[in-house]
Coordinates of C-alpha atoms (C1' of nucleotides) in Angstrom, one line a residue:
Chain A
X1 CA -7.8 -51.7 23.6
X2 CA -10.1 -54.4 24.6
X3 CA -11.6 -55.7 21.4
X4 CA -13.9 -57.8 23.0
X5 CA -16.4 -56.0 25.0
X6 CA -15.4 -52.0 24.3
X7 CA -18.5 -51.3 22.2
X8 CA -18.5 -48.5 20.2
X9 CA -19.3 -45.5 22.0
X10 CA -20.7 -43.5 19.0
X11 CA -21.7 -44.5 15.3
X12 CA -19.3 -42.3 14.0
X13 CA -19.9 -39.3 11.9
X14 CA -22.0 -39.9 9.1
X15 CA -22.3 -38.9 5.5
X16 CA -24.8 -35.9 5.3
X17 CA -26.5 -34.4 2.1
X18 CA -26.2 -30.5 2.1
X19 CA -29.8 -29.5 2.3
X20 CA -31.8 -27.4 5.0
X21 CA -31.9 -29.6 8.1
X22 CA -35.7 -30.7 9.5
X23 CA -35.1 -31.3 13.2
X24 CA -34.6 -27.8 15.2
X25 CA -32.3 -28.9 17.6
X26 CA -30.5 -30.3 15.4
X27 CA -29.8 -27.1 13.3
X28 CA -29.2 -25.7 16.5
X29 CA -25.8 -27.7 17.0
X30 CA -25.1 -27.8 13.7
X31 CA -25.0 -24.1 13.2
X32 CA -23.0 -23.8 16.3
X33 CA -20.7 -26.2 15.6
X34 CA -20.2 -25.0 11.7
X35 CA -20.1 -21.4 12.5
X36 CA -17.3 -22.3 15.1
X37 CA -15.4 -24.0 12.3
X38 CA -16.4 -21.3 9.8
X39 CA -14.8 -18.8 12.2
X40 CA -11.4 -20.7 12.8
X41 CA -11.3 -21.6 9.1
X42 CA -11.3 -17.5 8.3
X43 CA -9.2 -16.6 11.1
X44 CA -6.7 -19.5 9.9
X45 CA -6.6 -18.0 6.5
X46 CA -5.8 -14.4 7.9
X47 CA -3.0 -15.3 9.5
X48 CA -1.8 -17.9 7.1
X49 CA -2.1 -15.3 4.3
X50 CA -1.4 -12.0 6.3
X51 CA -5.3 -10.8 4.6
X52 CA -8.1 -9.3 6.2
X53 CA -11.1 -11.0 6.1
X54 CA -14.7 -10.5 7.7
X55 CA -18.0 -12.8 8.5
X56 CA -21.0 -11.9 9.0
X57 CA -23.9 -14.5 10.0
X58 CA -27.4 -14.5 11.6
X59 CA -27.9 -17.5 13.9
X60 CA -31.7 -19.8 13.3
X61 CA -32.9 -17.1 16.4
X62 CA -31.8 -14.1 14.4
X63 CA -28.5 -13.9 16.7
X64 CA -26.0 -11.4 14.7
X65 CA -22.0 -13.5 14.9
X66 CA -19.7 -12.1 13.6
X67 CA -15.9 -12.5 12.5
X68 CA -13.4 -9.4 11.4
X69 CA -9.4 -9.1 11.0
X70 CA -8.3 -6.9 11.8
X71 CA -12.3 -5.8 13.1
X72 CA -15.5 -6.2 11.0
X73 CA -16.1 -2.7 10.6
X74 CA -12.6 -2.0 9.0
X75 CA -13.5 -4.1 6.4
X76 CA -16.9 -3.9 5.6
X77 CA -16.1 -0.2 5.6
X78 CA -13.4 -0.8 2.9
X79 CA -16.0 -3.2 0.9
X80 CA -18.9 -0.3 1.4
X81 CA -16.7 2.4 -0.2
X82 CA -14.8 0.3 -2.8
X83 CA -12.1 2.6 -1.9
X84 CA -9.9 4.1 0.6
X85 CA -7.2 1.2 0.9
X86 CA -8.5 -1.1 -1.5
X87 CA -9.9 0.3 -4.7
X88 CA -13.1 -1.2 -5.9
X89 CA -11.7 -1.8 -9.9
X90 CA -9.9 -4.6 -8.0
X91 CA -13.2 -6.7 -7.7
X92 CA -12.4 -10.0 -8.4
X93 CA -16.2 -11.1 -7.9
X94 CA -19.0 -9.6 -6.1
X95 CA -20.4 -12.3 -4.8
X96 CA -21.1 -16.3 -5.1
X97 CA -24.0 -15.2 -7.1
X98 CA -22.0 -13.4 -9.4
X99 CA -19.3 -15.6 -9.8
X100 CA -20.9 -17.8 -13.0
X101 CA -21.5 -14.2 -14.2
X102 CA -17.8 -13.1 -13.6
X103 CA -16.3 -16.6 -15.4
X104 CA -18.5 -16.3 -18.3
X105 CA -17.1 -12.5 -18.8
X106 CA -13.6 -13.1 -18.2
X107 CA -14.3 -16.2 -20.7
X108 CA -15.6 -13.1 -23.1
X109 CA -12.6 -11.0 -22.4
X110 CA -10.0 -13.8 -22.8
X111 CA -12.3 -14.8 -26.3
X112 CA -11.8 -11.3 -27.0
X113 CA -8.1 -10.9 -26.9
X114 CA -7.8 -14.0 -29.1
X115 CA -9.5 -12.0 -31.9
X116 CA -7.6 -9.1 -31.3
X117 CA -4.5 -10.9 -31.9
X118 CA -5.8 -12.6 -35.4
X119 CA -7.0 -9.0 -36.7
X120 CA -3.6 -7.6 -35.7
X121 CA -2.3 -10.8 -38.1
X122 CA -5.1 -9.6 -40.5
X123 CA -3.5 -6.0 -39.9
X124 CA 0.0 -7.0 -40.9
X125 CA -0.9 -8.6 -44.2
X126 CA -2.9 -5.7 -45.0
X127 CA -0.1 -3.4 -44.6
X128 CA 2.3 -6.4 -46.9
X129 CA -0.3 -5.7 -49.8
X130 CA 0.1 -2.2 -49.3
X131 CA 3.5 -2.2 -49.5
X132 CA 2.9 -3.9 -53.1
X133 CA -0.2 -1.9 -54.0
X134 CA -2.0 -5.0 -54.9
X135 CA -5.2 -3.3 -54.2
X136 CA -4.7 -0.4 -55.7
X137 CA -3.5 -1.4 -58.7
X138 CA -4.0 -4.3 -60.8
X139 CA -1.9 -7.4 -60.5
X140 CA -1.6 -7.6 -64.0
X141 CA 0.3 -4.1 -63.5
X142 CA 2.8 -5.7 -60.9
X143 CA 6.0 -6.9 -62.3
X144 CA 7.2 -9.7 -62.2
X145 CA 9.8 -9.5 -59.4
X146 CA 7.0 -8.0 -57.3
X147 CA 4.5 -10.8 -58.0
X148 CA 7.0 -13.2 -57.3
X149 CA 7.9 -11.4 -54.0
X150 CA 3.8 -11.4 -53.3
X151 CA 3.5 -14.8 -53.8
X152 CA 6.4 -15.5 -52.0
X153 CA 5.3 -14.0 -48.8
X154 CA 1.8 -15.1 -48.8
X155 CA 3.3 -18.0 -49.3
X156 CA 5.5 -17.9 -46.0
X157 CA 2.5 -16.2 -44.2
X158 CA 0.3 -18.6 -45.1
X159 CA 3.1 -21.4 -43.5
X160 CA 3.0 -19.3 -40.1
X161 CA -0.6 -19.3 -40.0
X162 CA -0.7 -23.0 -40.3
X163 CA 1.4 -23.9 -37.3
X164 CA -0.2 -21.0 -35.1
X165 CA -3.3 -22.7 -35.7
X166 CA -2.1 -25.8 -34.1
X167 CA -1.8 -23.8 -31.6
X168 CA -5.0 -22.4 -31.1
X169 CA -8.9 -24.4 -31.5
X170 CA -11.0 -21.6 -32.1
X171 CA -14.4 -22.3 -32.8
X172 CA -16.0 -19.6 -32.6
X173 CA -18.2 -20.3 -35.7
X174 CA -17.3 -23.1 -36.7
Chain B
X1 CA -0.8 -52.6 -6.0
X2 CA 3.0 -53.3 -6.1
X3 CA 3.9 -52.1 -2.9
X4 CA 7.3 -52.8 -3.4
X5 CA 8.3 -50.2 -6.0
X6 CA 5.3 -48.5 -5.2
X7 CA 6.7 -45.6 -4.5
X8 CA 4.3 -42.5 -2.7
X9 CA 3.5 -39.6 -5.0
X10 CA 3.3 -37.0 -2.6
X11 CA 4.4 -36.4 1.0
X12 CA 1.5 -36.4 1.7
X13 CA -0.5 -33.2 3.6
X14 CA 2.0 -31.8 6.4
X15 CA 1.0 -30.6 9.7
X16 CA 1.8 -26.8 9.7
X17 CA 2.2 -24.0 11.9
X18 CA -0.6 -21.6 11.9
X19 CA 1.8 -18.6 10.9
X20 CA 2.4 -16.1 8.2
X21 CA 3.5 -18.0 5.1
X22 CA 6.7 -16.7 3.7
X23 CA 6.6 -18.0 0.9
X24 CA 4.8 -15.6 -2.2
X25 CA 4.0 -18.2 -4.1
X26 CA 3.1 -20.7 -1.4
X27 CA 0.9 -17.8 0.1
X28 CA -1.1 -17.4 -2.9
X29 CA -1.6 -21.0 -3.9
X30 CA -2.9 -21.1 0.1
X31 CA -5.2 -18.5 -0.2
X32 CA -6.8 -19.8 -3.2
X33 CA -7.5 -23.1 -1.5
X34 CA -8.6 -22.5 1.6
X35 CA -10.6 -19.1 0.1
X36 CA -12.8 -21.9 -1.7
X37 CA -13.0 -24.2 1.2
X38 CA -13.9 -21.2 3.2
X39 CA -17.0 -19.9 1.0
X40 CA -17.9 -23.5 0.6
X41 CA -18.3 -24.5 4.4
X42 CA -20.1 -20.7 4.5
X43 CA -22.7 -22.1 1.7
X44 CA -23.2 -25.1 3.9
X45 CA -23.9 -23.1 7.0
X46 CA -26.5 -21.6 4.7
X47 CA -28.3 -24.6 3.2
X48 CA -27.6 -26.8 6.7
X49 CA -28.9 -24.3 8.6
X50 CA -31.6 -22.3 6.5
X51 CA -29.5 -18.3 8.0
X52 CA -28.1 -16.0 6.4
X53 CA -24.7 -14.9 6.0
X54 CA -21.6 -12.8 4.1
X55 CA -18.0 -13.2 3.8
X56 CA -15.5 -10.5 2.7
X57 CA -11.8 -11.4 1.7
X58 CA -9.3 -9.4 0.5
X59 CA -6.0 -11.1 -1.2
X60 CA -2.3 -11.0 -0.6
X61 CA -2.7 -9.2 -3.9
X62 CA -5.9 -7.0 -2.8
X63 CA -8.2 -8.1 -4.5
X64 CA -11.7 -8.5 -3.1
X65 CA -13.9 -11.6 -2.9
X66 CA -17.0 -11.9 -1.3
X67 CA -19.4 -14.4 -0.8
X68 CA -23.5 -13.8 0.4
X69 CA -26.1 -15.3 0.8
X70 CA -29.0 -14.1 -0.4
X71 CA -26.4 -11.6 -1.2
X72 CA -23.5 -9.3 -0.2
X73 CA -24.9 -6.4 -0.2
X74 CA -27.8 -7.7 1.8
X75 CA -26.3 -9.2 4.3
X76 CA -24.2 -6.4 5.3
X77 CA -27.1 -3.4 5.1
X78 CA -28.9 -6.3 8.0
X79 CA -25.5 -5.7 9.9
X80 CA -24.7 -2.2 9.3
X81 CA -28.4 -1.2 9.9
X82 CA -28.2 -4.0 13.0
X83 CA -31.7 -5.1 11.8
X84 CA -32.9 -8.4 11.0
X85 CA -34.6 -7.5 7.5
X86 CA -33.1 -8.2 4.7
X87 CA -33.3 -5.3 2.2
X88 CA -32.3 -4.8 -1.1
X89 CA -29.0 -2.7 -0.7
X90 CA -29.3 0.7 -1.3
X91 CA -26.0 1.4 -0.9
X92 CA -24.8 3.4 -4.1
X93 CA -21.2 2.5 -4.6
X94 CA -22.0 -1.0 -4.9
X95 CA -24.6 -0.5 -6.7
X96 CA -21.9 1.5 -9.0
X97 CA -19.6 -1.0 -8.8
X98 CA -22.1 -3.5 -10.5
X99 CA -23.3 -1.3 -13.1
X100 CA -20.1 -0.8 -14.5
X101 CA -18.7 -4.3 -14.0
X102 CA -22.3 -5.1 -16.0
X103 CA -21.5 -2.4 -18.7
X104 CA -18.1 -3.8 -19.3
X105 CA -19.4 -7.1 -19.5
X106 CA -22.0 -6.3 -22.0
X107 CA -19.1 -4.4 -23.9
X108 CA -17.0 -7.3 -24.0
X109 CA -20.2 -9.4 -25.1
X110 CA -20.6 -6.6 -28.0
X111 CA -17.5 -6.5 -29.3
X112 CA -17.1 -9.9 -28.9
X113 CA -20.2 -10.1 -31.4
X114 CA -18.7 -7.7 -33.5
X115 CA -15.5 -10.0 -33.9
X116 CA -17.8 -13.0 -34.6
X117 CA -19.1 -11.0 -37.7
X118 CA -15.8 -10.4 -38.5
X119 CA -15.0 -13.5 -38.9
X120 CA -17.9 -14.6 -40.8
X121 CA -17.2 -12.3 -43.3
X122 CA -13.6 -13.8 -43.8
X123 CA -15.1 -17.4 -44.1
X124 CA -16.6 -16.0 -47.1
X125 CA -14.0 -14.4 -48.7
X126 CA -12.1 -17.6 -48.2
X127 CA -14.4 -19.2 -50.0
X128 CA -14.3 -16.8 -52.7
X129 CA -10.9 -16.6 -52.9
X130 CA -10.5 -20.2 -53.2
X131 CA -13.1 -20.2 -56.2
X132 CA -11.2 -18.2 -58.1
X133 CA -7.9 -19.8 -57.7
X134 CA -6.2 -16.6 -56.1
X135 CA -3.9 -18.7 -53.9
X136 CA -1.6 -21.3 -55.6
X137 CA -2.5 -24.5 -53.0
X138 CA -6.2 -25.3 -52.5
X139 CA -6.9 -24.6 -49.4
X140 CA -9.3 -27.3 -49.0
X141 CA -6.6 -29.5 -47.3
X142 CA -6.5 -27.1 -44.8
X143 CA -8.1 -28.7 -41.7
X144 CA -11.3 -26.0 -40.4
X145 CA -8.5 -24.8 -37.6
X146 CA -6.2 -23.9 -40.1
X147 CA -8.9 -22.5 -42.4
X148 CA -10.3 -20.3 -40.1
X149 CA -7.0 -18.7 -39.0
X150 CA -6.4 -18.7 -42.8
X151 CA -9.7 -16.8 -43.6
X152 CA -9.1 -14.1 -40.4
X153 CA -5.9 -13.3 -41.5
X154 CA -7.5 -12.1 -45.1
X155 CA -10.2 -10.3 -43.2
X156 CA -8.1 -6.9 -43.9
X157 CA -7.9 -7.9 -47.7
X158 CA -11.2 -8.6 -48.0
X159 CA -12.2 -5.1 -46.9
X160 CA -10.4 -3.2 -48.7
X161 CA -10.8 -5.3 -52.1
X162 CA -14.8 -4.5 -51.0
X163 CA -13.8 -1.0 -51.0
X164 CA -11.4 -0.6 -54.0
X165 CA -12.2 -3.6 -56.4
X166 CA -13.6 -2.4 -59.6
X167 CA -16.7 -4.1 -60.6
X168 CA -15.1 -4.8 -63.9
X169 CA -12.3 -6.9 -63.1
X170 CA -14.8 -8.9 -60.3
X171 CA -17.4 -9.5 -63.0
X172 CA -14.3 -10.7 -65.2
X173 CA -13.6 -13.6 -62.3
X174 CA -17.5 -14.1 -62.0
Chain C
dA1 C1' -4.6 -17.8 -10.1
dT2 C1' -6.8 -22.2 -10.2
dT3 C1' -6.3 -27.0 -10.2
dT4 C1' -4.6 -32.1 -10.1
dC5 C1' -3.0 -35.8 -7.1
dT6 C1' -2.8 -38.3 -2.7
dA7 C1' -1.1 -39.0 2.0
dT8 C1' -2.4 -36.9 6.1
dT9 C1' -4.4 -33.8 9.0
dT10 C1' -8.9 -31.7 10.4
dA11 C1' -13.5 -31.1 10.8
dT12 C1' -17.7 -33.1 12.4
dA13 C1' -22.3 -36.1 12.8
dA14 C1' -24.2 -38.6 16.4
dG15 C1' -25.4 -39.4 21.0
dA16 C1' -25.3 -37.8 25.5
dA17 C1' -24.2 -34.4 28.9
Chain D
dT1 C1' -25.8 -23.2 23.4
dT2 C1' -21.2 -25.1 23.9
dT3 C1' -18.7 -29.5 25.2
dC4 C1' -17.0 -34.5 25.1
dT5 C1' -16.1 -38.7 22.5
dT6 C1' -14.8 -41.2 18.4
dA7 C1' -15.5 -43.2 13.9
dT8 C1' -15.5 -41.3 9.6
dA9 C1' -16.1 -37.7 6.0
dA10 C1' -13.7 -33.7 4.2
dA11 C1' -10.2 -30.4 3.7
dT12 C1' -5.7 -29.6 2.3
dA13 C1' 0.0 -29.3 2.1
dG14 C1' 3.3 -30.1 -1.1
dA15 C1' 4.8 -30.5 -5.7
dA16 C1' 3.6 -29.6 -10.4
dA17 C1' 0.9 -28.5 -14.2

DNA sequence: ATTTCTATTTATAAGAA
DNA sequence: TTTCTTATAAATAGAAA
């Protein structure tokens, strides 16, 4: 290539911030272009992933594009009923909106689970004091044996719990 | 850098084949990629170009993601109606769909509330117990971690000591 | 299922047609 | 509105985590 006089034909692309574009012709070309991209991108995907997919956009003049694999109607008809091949309680995430909304409940849920599991603990040693009646009798009426089993156990529970908690940083309250 | 035993990370991206994946795992790592990069450059069309548009994607596992903006639902009434208004959708089993996905959500928030109690209760008791010397080792040394798993684990005790301790023998402690 | 890392492959902003 | 060119910005394949 000739260094010396092959100018540059074009500045190159440039760096753009992702805000709504002034100059009409400009979004013009730009939604042309990106919509073109959008399109491959989905249809890339399809194939790549063997999933249907569909796209629906209105052009700056209104225009209606659209996308669909296998067709547009198959699927937004699936997505419309929630059901029929694809059940609706497989929602992953309704929309971009929603998808703070979703992450924050599945944070709930997973927060959730994690309790359930230290109550089932909680559960466990309730039912090892049962087994010794602690609460139902007094542990001055225990014998000895049986208090020294009790305070064996705790004792050993009390090991478990402290090297589960490495495990887990809960701070719920804290 | 030490290009000498410098040695490259990664292969590097590949060049591939716009085919079905075989791969499972490979598929589904794929699909949650370019998914993302998908609703992304569908959110830049949006800002960019001040339109309007929806995506629907099921997974190799059939689960549905969407993306819309304003919103879903919107977007697709404008298509199915083949208007250019952008109504609220009407359309009940999505509406359905978000009602219960709200309800479970504000379940999960509940319970999760419930749980929080829960444990707030057994802080106290953990205090208490610790008070009155009913467990051999202080648990002061615990770190708050270990505490706190310590103090949900005696959450059943403490109920059921609420419920069967005689006044007598916890004024005798007090 | 999502995400990190990084070498490469792709997509594209500009300018002009 | 879509296309051409090309320098550069972005997306992403592969391997793990």
């Amino acid at each position: 290539m000739n260094m010396e006089n092959q100018r540059k034909k074009t500045s190159g692309r440039k760096k753009i911030e992702i805000k709504k574009l002034d100059k009409q012709t400009n979004k013009q070309v730009t939604f042309s272009k990106r919509r073109q991209g959008l399109f491959k991108k989905a249809s890339e995907l399809c194939v790549l992933c063997d999933v249907h997919a569909a796209i629906v956009v209105f052009s700056p003049a209104d225009k209606l594009y659209c996308f669909g694999e296998p067709n547009t109607d198959a699927i937004l008809n699936s997505y419309i009923r929630g059901t029929t091949e694809f059940e609706s309680s497989k929602l992953a995430g309704n929309s971009q909106n929603y998808e703070e909304y979703n992450k924050q409940y599945e944070e709930a849920l997973k927060m959730l689970e994690m309790e359930k599991k230290k109550l089932a603990d909680a559960e466990n040693l309730a039912k090892f004091c049962n087994t010794f009646g602690w609460w139902n009798d007094s542990i001055d009426d225990m014998s000895s044996d049986q208090l020294e089993q009790f305070m064996v156990s705790i004792y050993e529970l009390k090991r478990k719990l402290i090297e589960k908690a490495d495990e887990h940083v809960m701070k719920l309250h804290m």
